[in-house]
Short mmCIF file of C-alpha atoms in Angstrom, two decimals:
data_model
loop_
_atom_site.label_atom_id
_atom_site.label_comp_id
_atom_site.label_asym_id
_atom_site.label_seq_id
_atom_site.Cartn_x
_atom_site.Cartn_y
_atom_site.Cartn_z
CA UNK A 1 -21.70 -19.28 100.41
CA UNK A 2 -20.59 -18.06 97.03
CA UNK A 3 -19.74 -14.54 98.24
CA UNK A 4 -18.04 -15.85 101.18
CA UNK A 5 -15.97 -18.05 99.81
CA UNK A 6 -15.03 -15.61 97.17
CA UNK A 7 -14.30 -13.17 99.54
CA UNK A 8 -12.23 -15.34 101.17
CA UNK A 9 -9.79 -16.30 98.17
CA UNK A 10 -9.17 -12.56 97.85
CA UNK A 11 -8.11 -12.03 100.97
CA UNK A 12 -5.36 -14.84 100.62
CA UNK A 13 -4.10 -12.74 97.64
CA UNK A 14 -5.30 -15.88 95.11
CA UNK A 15 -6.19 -14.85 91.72
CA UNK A 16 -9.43 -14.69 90.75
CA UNK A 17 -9.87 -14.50 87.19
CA UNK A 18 -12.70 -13.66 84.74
CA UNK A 19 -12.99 -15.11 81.14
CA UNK A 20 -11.09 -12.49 79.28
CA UNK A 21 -12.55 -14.57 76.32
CA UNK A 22 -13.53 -11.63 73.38
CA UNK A 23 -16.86 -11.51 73.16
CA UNK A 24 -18.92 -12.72 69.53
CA UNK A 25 -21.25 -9.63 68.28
CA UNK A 26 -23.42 -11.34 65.87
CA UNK A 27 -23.66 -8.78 62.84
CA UNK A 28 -22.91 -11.29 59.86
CA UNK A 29 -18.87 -10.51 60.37
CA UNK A 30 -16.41 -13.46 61.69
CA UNK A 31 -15.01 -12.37 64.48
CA UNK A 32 -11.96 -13.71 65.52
CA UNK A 33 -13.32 -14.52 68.91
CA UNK A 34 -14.18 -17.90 66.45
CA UNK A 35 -10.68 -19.33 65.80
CA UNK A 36 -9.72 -21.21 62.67
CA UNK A 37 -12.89 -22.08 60.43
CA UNK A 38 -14.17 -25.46 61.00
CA UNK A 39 -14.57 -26.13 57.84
CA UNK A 40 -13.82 -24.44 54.31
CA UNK A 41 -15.31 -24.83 51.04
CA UNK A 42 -13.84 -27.45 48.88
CA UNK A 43 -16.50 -27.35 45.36
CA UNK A 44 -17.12 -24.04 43.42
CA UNK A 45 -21.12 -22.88 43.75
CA UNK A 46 -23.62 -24.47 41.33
CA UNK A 47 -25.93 -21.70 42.53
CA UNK A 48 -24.51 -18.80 41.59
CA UNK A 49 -21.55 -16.55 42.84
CA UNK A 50 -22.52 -12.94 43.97
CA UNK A 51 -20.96 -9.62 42.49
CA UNK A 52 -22.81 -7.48 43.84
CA UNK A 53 -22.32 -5.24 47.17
CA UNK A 54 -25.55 -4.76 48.34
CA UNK A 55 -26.26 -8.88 48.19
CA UNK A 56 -29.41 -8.40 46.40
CA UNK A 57 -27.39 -9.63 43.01
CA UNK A 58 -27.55 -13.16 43.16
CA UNK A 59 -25.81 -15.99 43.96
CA UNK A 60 -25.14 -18.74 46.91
CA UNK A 61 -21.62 -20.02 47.93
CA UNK A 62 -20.71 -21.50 51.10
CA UNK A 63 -17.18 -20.44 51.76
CA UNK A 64 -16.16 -21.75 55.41
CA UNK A 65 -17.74 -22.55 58.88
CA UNK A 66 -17.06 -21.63 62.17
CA UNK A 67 -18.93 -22.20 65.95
CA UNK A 68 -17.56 -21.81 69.16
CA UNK A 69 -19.28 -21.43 72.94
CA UNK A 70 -19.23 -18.62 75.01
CA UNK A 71 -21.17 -17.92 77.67
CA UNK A 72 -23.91 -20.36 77.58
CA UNK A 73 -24.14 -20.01 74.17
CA UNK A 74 -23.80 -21.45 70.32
CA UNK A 75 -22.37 -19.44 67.78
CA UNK A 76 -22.46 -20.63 64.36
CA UNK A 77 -21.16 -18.20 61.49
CA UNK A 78 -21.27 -19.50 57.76
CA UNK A 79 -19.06 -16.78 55.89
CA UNK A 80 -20.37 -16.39 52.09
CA UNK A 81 -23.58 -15.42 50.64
CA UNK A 82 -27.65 -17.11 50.20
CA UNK A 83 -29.24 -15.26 47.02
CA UNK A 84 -32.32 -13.76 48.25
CA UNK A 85 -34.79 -15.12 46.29
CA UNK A 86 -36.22 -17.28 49.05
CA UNK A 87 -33.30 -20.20 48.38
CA UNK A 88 -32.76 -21.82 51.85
CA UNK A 89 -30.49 -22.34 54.21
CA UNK A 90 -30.22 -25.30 56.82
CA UNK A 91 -28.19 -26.05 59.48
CA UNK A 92 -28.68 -29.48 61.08
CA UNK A 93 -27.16 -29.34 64.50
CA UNK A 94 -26.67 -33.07 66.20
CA UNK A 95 -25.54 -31.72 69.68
CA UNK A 96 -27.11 -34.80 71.87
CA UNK A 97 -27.24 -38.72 71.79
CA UNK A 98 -30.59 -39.75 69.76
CA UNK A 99 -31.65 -37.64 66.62
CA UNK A 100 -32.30 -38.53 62.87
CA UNK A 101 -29.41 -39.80 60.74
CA UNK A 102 -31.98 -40.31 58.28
CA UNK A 103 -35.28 -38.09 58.25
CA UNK A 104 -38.50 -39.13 59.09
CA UNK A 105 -41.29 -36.53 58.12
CA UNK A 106 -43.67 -38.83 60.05
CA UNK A 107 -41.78 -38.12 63.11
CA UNK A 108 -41.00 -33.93 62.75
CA UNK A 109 -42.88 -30.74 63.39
CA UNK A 110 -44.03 -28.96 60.66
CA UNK A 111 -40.92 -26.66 60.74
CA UNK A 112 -41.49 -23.97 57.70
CA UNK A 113 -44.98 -24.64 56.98
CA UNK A 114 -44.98 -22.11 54.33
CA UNK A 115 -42.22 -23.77 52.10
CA UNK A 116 -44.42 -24.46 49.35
CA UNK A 117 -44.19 -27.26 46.59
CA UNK A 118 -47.19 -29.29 48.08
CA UNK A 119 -44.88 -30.98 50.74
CA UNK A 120 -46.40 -28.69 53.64
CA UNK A 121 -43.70 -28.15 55.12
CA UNK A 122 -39.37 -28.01 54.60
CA UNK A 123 -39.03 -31.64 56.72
CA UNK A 124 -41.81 -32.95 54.53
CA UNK A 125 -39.29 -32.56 51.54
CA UNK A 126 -36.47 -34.03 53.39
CA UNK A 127 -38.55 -36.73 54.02
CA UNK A 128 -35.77 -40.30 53.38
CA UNK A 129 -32.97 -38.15 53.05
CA UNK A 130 -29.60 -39.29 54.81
CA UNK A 131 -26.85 -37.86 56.44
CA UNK A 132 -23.98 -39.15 57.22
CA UNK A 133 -22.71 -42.08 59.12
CA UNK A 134 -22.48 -40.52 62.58
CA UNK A 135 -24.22 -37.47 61.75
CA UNK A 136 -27.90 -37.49 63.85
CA UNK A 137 -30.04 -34.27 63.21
CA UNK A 138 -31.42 -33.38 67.01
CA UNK A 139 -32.24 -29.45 66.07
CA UNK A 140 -32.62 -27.52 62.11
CA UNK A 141 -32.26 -23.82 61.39
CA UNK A 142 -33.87 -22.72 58.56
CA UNK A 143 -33.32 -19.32 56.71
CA UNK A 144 -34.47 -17.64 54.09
CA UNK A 145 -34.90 -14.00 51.74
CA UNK A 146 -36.58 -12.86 49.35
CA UNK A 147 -39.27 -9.77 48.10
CA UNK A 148 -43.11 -10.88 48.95
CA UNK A 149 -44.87 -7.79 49.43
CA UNK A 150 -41.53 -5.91 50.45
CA UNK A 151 -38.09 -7.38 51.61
CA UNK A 152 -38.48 -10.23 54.19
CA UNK A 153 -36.14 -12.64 56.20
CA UNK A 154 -37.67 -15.55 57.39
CA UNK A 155 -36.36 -17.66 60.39
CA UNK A 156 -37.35 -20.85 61.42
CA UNK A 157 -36.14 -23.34 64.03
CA UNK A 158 -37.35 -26.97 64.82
CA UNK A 159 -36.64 -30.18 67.16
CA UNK A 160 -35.71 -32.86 64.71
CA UNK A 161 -37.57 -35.86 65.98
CA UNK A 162 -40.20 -33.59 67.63
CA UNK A 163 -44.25 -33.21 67.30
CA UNK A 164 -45.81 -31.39 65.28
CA UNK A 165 -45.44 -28.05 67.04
CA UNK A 166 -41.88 -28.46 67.90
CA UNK A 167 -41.23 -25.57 65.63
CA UNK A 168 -40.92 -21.95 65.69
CA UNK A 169 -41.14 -19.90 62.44
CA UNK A 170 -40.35 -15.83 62.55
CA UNK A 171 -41.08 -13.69 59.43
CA UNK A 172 -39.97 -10.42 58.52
CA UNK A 173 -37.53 -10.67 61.19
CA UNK A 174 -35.49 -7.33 60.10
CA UNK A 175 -37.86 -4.28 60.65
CA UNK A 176 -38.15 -1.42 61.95
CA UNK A 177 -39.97 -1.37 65.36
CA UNK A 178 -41.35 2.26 64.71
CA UNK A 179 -42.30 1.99 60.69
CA UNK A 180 -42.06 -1.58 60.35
CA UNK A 181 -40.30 -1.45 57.37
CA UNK A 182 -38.42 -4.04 56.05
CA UNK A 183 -35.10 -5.08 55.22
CA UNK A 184 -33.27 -7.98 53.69
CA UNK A 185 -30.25 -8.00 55.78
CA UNK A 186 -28.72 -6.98 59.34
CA UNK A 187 -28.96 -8.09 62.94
CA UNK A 188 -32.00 -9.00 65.35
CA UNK A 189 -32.15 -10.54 68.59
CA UNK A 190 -35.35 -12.97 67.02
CA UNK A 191 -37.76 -14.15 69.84
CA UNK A 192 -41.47 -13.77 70.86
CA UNK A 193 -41.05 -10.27 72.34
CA UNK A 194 -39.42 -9.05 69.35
CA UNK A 195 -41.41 -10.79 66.43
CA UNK A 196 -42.85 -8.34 63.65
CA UNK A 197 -46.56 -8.10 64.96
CA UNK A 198 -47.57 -7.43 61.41
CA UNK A 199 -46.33 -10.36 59.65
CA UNK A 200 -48.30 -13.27 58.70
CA UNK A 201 -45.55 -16.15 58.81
CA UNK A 202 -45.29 -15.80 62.66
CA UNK A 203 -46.03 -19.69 63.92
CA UNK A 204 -44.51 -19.16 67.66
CA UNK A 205 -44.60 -22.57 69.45
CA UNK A 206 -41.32 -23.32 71.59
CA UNK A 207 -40.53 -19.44 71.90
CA UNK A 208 -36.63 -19.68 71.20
CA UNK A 209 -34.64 -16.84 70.56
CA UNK A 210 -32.15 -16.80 68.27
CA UNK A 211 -29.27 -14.11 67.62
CA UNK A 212 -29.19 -13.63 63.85
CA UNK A 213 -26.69 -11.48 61.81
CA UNK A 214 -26.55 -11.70 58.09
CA UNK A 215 -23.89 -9.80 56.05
CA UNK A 216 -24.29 -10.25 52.28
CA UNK A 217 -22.09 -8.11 50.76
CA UNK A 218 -19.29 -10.86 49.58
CA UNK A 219 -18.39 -10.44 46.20
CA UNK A 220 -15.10 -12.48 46.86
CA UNK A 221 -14.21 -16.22 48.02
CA UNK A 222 -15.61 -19.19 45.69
CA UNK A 223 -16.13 -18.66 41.93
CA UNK A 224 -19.32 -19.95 39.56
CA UNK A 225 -18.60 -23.72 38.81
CA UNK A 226 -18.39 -27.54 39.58
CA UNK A 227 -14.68 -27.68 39.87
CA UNK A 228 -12.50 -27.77 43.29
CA UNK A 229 -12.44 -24.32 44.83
CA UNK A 230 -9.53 -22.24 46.00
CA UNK A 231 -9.15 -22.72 50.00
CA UNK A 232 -6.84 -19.45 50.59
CA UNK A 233 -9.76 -17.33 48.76
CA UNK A 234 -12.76 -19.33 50.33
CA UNK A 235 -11.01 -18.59 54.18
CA UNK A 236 -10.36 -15.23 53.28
CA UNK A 237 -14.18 -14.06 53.33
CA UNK A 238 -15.17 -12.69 56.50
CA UNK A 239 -18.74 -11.89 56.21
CA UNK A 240 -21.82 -14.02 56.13
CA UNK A 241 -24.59 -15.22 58.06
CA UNK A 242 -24.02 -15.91 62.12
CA UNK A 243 -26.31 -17.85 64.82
CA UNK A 244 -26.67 -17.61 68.60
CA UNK A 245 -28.66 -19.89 70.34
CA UNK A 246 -28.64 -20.93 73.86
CA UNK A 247 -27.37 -24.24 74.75
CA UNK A 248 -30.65 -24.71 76.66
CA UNK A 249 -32.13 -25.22 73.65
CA UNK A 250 -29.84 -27.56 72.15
CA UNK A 251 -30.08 -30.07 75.06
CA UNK A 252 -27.52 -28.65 77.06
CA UNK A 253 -24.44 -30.39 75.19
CA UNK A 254 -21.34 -31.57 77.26
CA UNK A 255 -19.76 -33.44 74.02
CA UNK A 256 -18.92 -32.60 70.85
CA UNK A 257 -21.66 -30.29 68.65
CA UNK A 258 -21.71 -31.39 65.36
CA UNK A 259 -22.92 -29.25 62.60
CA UNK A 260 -24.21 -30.20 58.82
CA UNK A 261 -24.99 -27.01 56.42
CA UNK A 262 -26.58 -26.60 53.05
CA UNK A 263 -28.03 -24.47 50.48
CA UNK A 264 -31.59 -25.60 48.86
CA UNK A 265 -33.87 -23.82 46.75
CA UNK A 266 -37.07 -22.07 47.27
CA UNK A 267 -38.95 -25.10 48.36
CA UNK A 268 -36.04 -27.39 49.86
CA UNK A 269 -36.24 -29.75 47.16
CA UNK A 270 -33.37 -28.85 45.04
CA UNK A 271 -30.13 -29.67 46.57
CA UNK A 272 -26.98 -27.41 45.76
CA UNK A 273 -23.13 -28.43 45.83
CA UNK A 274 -22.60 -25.83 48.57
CA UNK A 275 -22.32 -27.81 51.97
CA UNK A 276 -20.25 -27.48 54.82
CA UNK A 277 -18.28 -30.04 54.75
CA UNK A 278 -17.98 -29.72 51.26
CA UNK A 279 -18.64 -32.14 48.65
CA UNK A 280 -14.96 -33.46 47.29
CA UNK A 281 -15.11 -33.01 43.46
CA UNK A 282 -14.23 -36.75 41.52
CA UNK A 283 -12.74 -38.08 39.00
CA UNK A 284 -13.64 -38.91 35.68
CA UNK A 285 -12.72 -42.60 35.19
CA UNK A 286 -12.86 -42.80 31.84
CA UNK A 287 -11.26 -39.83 31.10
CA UNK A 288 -8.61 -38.73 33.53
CA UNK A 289 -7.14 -36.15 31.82
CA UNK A 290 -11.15 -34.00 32.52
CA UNK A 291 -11.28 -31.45 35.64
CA UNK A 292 -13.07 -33.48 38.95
CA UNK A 293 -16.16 -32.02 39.40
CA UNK A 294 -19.26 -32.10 41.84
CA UNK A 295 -22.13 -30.43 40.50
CA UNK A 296 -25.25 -29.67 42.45
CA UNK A 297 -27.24 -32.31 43.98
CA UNK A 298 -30.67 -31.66 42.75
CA UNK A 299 -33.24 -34.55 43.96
CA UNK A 300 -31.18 -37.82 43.20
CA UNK A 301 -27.66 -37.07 43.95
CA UNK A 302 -27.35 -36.33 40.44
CA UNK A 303 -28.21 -33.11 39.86
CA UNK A 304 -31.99 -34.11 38.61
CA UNK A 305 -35.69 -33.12 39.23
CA UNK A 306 -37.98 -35.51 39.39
CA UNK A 307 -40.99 -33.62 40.04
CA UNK A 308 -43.26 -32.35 43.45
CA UNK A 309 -46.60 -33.59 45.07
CA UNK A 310 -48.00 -30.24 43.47
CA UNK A 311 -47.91 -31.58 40.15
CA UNK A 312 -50.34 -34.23 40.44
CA UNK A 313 -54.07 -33.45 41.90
CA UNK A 314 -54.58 -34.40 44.72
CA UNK A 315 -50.54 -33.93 45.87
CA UNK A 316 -48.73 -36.77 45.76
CA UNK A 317 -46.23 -37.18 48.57
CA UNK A 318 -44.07 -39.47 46.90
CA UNK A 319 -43.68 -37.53 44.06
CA UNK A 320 -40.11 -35.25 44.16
CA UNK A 321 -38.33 -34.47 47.74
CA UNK A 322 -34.79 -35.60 48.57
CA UNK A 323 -35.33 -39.28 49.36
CA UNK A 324 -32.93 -40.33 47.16
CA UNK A 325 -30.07 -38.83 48.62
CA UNK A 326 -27.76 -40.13 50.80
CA UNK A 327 -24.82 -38.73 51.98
CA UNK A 328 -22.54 -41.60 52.61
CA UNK A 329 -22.55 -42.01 48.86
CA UNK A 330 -20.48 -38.91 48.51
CA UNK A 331 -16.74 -38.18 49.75
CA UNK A 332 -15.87 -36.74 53.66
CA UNK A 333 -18.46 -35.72 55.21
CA UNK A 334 -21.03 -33.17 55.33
CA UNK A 335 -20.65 -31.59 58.18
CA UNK A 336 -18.27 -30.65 60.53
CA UNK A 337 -17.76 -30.61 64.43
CA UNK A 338 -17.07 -27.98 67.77
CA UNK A 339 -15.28 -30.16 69.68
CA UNK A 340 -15.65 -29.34 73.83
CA UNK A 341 -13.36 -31.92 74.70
CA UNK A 342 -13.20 -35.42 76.38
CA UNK A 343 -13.26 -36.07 80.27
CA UNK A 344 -9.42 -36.82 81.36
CA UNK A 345 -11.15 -38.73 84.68
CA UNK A 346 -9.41 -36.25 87.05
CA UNK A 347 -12.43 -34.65 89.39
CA UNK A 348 -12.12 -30.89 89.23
CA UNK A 349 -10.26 -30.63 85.81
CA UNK A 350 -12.70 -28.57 84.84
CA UNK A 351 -10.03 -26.59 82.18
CA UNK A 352 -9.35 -30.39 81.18
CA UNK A 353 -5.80 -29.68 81.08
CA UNK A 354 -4.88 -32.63 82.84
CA UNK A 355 -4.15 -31.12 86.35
CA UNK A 356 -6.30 -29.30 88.97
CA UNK A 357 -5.34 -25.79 89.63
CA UNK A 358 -5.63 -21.63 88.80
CA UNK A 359 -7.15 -22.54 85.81
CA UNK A 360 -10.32 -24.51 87.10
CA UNK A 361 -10.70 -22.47 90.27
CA UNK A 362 -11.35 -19.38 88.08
CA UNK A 363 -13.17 -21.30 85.78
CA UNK A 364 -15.58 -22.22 88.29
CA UNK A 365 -15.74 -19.10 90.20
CA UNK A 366 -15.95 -16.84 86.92
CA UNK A 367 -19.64 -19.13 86.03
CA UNK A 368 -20.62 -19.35 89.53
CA UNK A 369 -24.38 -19.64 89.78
CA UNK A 370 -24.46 -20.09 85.93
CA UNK A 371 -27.36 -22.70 84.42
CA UNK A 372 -25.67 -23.50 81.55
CA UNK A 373 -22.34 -24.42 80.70
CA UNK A 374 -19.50 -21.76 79.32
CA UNK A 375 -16.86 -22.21 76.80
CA UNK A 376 -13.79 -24.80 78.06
CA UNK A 377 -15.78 -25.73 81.07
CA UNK A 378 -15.82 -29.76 80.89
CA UNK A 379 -18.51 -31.27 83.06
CA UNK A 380 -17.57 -34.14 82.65
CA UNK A 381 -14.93 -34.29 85.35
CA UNK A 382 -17.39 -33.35 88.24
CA UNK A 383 -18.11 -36.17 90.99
CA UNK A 384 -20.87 -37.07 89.31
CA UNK A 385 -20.00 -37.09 85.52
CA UNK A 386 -21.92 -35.27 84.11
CA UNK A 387 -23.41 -31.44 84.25
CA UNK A 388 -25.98 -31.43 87.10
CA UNK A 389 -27.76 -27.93 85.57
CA UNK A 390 -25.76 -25.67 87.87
CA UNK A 391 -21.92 -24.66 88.21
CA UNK A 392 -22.06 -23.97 92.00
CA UNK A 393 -20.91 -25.59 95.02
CA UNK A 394 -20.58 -28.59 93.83
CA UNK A 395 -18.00 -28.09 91.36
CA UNK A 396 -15.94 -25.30 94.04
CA UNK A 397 -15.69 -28.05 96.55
CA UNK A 398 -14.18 -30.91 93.73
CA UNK A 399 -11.60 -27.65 93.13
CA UNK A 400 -10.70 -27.41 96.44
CA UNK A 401 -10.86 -31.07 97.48
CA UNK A 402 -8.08 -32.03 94.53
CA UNK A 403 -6.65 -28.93 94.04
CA UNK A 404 -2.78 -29.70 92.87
CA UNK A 405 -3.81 -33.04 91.63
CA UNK A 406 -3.05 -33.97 88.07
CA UNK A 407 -4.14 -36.83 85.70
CA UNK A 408 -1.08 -38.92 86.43
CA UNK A 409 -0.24 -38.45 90.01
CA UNK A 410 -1.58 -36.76 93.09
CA UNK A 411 0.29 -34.11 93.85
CA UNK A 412 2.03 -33.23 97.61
CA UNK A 413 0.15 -29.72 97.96
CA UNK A 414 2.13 -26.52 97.73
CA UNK A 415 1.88 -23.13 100.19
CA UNK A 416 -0.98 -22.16 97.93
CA UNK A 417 -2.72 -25.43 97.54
CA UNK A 418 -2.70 -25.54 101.48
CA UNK A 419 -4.21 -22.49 101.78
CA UNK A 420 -7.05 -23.58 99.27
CA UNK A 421 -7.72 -26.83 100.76
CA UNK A 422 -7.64 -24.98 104.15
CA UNK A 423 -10.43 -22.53 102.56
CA UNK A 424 -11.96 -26.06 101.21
CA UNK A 425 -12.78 -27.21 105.24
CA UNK A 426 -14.48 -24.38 105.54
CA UNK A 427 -16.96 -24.36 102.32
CA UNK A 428 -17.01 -28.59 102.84
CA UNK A 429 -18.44 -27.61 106.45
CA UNK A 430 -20.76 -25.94 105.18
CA UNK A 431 -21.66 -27.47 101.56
CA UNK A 432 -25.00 -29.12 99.96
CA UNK A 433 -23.97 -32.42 99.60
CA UNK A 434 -24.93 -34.19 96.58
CA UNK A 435 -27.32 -37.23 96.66
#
């Protein structure tokens, strides 16, 4: 039915359009396939600022976010630096309803069960700690570098709210397939067929892949400090660390993606200043005339460390983590959101411009047969409200059925329309019906 239909439009001299969307490559460079960042850096970096080309020098700053869909897919890219010396990076990802505004380590897989510090795992440390108000972790990327026997990069990915095993954990990801050496930085396509076979850090549960560039060679954006950064120089980095994940594994989102990232140390119980959204640097009450500043958060919000369950025999749980912090004590928030767009009501806006036309036919026949949902296409405006797993039939025949019609009236057809709705008889004739 698809090719027929197809076939037919051409004939009738309609346009049939593809995307023409540029394409994300995910090497660790913004491309400007993103857009404006999401979010830029408002703090200076309490963990260090990098000078050094090669990214082995030091230093962690946060300088803006970006994510956009294409194709079925999430791209996150974070430009700015993570000093590999196995500090982490998260990125909580609340992309359906449900999740964690506050985490539960009683309720979490055992995502990065080599973290270290006697929690026995990353989640264990973020046991109590809060997000925002309206902020609920459903997913958490974890990332790390360091030297531990040779260069490694270690990837992890878990299902906030999950069991045990909702977790995957890659090690070594960057090596080479025919020496197995390894490297500190670059690009991978990261999933069960293409995990190092010689590493010992592989925990392979769920089997997601995950696109992963990482570009470390800032030496610009963000200085060293506590004071507010510079938002022309923190924008103007385009290099970084970048994410693709299919939307498969994210629940299939058809609202807005919302996305919380932050650099911790070595064993995720040391928070820094660098989130995105940043941390707004305050006031000194009692002396106005001193710089704001907002200095890392360490264990209590405060830039303190209390301890870890390591230091007492056996490990004692309640001893150190990141309990104590909650973000709704701090300015903004921490984290920002890839908005896809509200339902306008109309059936067939798929382009959710308000009126069904050019725009949604070729939407729908650019992603026919697709399983999961492109860039700009809003679901929400199908008969049924919602994305039914496939853009097919269904979604052609609420095209052709309102084609014309807009948001605030319903159009008289024009020559074009007529021909389209004439095209519609045919496919309705013919079409699965839905339940």
């Amino acid at each position: 039915m698809k090719v027929s239909t197809y076939s037919l439009l051409a004939a009738c001299g309609l346009a049939v359009a593809g995307s023409g969307q540029a394409q994300i490559v995910v090497d660790g460079v913004i491309d400007e396939a993103y857009g404006a960042p999401l979010s830029i850096q408002t703090v200076q970096t309490g963990f260090g600022n990098n000078l050094d080309p090669t990214g082995l020098g030091g230093g962690s700053e946060l300088n803006a976010g970006y994510a956009t869909i294409d194709n079925g897919k999430l791209y996150i890219g974070i430009a700015g630096n993570l000093e590999a010396n196995f500090n982490k990076l998260f990125v909580f990802i609340d992309s359906v309803p449900g999740g964690q505004n506050t985490i539960d380590a009683a309720n979490n897989p055992t995502l990065d069960p080599f973290n270290g510090g006697g929690y026995g795992n990353s989640i264990q440390a973020y046991d109590g700690f809060t997000f925002d108000a309206g902020f609920e972790a459903d997913y958490a990327i974890k990332l790390n570098s360091g030297n531990f026997g040779g260069a490694r990069t270690d990837l992890g990915f878990g299902i906030i709210g999950g069991g045990a095993n909702d977790f995957d954990e890659y090690g070594a990801v960057f090596f080479d397939p025919v020496t197995f050496a390894t490297s500190n930085f670059g690009s991978a396509v990261v999933n069960p067929a293409n995990a190092n076979p010689l590493d010992f850090q592989n925990v392979i549960n769920l089997g997601t892949e995950i696109e992963l560039g990482w570009d470390n060679s800032n030496v610009d954006g963000i200085f060293d400090g506590t004071q507010p950064a510079d938002p022309t120089l923190a924008e103007a980095v385009t290099t970084g660390i970048e994410f693709g994940l299919d939307l498969a594994d994210l629940g299939n989102p058809t609202g807005d993606i919302k996305i919380s990232v932050m650099v911790n140390n070595g064993t995720s119980d040391f928070l820094s200043n660098q989130f995105l959204g940043g941390l707004i640097p305050q006031d000194d009450d009692m002396d106005p005339e001193t710089p704001s500043v907002q200095g890392n958060l360490g264990q209590d919000g405060l830039g303190g460390f209390l301890g870890r369950p390591e230091d007492e025999d056996p490990p004692n749980l309640d001893l150190g983590g990141l309990g104590l912090i909650d973000l709704n004590n701090f300015e903004g928030d921490q984290f920002f959101v890839l908005s896809q767009g509200g339902a306008s009501g109309l059936i067939g806006d798929y382009s959710d411009d308000d009126f069904v036309g050019q725009a949604d036919l070729d939407l729908v026949l650019a992603n026919f047969g697709a399983t999961t949902l492109p860039a700009g296409f809003n679901a929400g405006n199908t008969t049924v409200g919602s994305f039914d797993g496939l853009i097919g039939q269904n979604e052609l025949d609420d095209v052709l059925a309102n084609f014309g019609n807009s948001a605030a009236t319903t159009a008289v057809p024009e020559p074009a329309s007529l021909v389209l709705l004439g095209l519609g008889g045919v496919a309705l004739a013919t079409r699965r019906r839905r339940a």
